[in-house]
Coordinates of C-alpha atoms in Angstrom, one line a residue:
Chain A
X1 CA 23.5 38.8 -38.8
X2 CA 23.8 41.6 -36.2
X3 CA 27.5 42.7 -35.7
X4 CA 29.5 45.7 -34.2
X5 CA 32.0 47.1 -36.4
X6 CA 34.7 49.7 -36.1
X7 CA 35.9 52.1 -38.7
X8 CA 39.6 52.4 -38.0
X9 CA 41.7 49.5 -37.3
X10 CA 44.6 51.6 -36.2
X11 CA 44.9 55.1 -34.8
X12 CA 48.0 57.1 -34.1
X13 CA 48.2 59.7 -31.3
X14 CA 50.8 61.9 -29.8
X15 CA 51.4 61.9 -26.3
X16 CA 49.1 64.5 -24.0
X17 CA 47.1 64.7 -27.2
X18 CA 42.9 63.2 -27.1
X19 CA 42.1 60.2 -28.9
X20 CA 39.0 59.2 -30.0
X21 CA 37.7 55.9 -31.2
X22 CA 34.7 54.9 -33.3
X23 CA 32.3 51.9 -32.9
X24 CA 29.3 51.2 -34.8
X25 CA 26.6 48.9 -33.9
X26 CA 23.8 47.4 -35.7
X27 CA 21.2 45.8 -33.3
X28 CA 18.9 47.9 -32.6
X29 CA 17.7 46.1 -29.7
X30 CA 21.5 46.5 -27.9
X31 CA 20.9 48.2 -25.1
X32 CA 24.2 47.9 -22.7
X33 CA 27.7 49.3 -24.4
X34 CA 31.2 48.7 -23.2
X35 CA 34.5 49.4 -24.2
X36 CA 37.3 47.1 -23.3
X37 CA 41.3 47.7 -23.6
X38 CA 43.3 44.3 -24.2
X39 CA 47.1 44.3 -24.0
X40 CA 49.2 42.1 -26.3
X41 CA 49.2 38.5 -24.9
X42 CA 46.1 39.2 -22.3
X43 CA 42.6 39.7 -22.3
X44 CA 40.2 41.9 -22.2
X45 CA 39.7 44.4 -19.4
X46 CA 36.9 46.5 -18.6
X47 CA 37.2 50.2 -19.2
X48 CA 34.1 52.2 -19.2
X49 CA 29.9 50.9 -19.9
X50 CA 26.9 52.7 -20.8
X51 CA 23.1 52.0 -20.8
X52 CA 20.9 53.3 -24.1
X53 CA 19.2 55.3 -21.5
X54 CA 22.3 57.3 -21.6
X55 CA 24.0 59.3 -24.6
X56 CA 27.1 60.1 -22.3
X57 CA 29.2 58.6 -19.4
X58 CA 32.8 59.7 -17.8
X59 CA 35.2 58.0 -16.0
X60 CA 38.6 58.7 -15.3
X61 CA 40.4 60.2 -18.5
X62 CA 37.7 58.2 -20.2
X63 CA 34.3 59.7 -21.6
X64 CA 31.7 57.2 -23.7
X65 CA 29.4 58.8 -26.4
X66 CA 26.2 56.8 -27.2
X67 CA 23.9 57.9 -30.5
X68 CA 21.2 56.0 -30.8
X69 CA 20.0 57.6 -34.1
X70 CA 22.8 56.5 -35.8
X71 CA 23.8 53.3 -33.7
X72 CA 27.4 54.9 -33.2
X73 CA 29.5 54.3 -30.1
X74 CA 32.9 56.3 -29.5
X75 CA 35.3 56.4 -26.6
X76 CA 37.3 59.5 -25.7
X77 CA 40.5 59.2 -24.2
X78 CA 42.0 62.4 -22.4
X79 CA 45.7 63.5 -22.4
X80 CA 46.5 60.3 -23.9
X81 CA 49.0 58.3 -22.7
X82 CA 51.7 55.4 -23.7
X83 CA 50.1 53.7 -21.3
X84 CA 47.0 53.8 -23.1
X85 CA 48.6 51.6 -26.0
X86 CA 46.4 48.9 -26.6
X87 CA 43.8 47.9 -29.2
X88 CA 40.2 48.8 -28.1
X89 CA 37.0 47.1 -28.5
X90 CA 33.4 47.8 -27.9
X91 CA 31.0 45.5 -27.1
X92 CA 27.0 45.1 -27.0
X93 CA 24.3 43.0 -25.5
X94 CA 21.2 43.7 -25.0
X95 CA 18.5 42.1 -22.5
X96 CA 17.4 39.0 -23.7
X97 CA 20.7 38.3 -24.8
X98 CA 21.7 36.3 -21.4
X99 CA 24.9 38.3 -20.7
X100 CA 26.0 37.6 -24.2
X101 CA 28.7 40.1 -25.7
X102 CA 29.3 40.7 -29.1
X103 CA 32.4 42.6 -29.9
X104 CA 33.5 45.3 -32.4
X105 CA 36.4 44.7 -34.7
X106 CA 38.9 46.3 -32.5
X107 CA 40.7 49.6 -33.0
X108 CA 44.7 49.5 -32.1
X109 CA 45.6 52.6 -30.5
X110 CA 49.4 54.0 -30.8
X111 CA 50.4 56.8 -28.6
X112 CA 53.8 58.1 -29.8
X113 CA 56.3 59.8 -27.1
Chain B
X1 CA 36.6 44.1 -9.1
X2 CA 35.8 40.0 -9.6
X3 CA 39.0 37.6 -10.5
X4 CA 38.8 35.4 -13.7
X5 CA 41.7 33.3 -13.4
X6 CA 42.4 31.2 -16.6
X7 CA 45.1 28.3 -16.9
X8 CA 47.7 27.7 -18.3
X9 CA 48.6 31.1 -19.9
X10 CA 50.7 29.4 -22.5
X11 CA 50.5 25.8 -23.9
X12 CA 52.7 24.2 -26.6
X13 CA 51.3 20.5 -27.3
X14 CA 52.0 18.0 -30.3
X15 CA 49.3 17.5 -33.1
X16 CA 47.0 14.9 -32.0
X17 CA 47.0 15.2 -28.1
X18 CA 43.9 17.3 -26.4
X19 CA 44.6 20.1 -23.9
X20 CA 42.3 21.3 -21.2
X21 CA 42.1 24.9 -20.5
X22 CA 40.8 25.8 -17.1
X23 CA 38.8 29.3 -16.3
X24 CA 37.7 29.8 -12.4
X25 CA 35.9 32.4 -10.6
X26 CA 37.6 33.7 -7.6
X27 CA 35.6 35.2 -5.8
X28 CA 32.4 35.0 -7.3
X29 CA 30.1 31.8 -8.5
X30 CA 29.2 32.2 -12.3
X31 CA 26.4 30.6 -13.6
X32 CA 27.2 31.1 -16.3
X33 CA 30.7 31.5 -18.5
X34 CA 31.8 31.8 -22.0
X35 CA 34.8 31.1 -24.2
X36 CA 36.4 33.0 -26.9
X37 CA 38.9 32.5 -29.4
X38 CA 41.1 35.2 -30.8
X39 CA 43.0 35.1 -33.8
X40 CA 45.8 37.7 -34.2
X41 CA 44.9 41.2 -35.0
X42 CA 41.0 40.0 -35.0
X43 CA 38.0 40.2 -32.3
X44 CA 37.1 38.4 -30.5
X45 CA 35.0 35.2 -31.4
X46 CA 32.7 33.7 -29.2
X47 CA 32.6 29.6 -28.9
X48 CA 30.3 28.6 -26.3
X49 CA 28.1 29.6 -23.3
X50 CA 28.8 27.1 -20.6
X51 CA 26.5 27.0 -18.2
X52 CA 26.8 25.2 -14.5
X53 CA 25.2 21.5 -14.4
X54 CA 23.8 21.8 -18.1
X55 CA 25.4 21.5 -21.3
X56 CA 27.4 24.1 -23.4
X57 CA 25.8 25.6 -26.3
X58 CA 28.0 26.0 -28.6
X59 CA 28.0 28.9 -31.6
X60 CA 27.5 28.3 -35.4
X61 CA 30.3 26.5 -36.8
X62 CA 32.1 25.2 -33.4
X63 CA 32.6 21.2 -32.9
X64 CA 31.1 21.0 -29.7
X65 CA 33.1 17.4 -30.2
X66 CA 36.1 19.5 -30.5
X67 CA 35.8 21.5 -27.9
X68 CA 34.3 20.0 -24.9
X69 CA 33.4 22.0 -22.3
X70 CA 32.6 21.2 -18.9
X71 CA 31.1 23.5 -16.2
X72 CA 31.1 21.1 -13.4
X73 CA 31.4 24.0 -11.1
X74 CA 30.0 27.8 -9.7
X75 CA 33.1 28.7 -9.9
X76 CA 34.6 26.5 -12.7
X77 CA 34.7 25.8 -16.5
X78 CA 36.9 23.8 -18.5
X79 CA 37.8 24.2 -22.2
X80 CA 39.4 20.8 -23.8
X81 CA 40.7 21.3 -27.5
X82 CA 40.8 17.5 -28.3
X83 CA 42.9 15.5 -31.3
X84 CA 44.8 19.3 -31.5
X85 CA 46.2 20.4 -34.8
X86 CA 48.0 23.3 -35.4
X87 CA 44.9 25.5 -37.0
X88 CA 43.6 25.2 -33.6
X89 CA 46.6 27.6 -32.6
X90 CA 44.9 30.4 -31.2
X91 CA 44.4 32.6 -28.1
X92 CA 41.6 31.3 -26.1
X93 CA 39.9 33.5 -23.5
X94 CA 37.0 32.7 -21.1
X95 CA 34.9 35.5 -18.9
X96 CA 32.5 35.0 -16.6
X97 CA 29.7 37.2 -15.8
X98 CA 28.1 38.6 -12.1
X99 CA 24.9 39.4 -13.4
X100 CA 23.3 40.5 -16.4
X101 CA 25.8 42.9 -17.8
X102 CA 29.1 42.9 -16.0
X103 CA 31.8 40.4 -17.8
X104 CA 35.0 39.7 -16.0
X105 CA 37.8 38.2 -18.5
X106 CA 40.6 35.7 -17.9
X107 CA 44.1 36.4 -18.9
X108 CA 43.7 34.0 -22.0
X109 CA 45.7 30.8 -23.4
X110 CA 47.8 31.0 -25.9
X111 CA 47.8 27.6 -27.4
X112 CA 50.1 26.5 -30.1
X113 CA 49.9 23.2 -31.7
X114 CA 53.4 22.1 -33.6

């Protein structure tokens, strides 16, 4: 069936250094993104969204990437920090889904000091 | 933002007995709410869609005998995992949505059946 998918389940950064993570989708008919960060032990919290009518959104320290072409979905992360350690996880709808996520794979990040 | 507040964080029961996991909307009434399970290192999996006053419809390969869920509430939806064995040991999360896109998440169980 219709799934998001990530490439890498783990990514390593340096302190003060960007990270980037990677999210692919495969319904076409997706048309609401969003990236979540969940701690060990709690769930998922709301980072940054963006609409297919968009191919890019910034928030604080936080930029989303949409390509619709290639159903690809990244999240940038600015001057990374060890606060920032988490795993990552994008997730899609669409609108006749009834607020129905699905969610990517996940993607832990580690930001060494 | 909204509050999801899930309860109890952590639950330890014996194989055999059921536990009821509670999810509540703070300070918003959610028609509608939905429960996840989480294995470690994994996504997660959605079980159900509760929806207020109607029954839960439950995804592909869920007991919905299993795992009742109730939504007696706007602001209220209950996850039992009944007869609980210890594959059933997992992190369970609800969320709850404002409208047709935002998705506010509890702070998850972890239940562990010994």
């Amino acid at each position: 069936g219709e799934s998001v998918g990530l490439h890498l389940p783990t990514l390593s950064v340096q302190e003060g250094d960007n990270s980037i993570i990677n999210c692919a989708y495969s319904n076409s008919a997706s048309d609401y993104f969003i990236w979540y960060k969940q701690e060990s032990g709690k769930g998922p919290q709301f980072i940054i969204d963006i609409r297919s009518n968009m191919d890019k959104r910034q928030g604080q320290r936080v930029t989303v990437l949409l390509n619709k072409t290639v159903k690809h979905l990244s999240l940038q992360i600015a001057a990374t920090q060890p606060g920032d350690s988490a795993v990552y996880f994008c997730a899609e709808t669409s609108d006749n889904a009834g607020n129905m996520l699905t969610f990517g794979g996940g993607t832990r990040l580690m930001v060494k000091p | 933002g909204a509050v999801v507040s899930q309860h109890p964080s952590r639950v330890i029961c014996k194989s055999g007995t059921s536990v009821k996991i509670e999810c509540r909307s703070l300070d918003f009434q959610a028609t509608t709410m939905f429960w996840y399970r989480q294995f470690p290192k994994q996504s997660l999996m959605l079980m159900a869609t509760s929806n207020e006053g109607s029954k839960a419809t439950y995804e592909q390969g869920v007991e919905k005998d299993k795992f009742l869920i109730n939504h007696a509430s706007l602001t209220l939806s209950t996850l039992t995992v009944t007869s609980a064995h210890p594959e059933d040991s997992s992190f369970y999360i609800c969320s709850a949505s404002l409208g047709y896109t935002e998705a506010f998440f509890g702070q998850g169980t972890r239940l562990t059946v010994v």
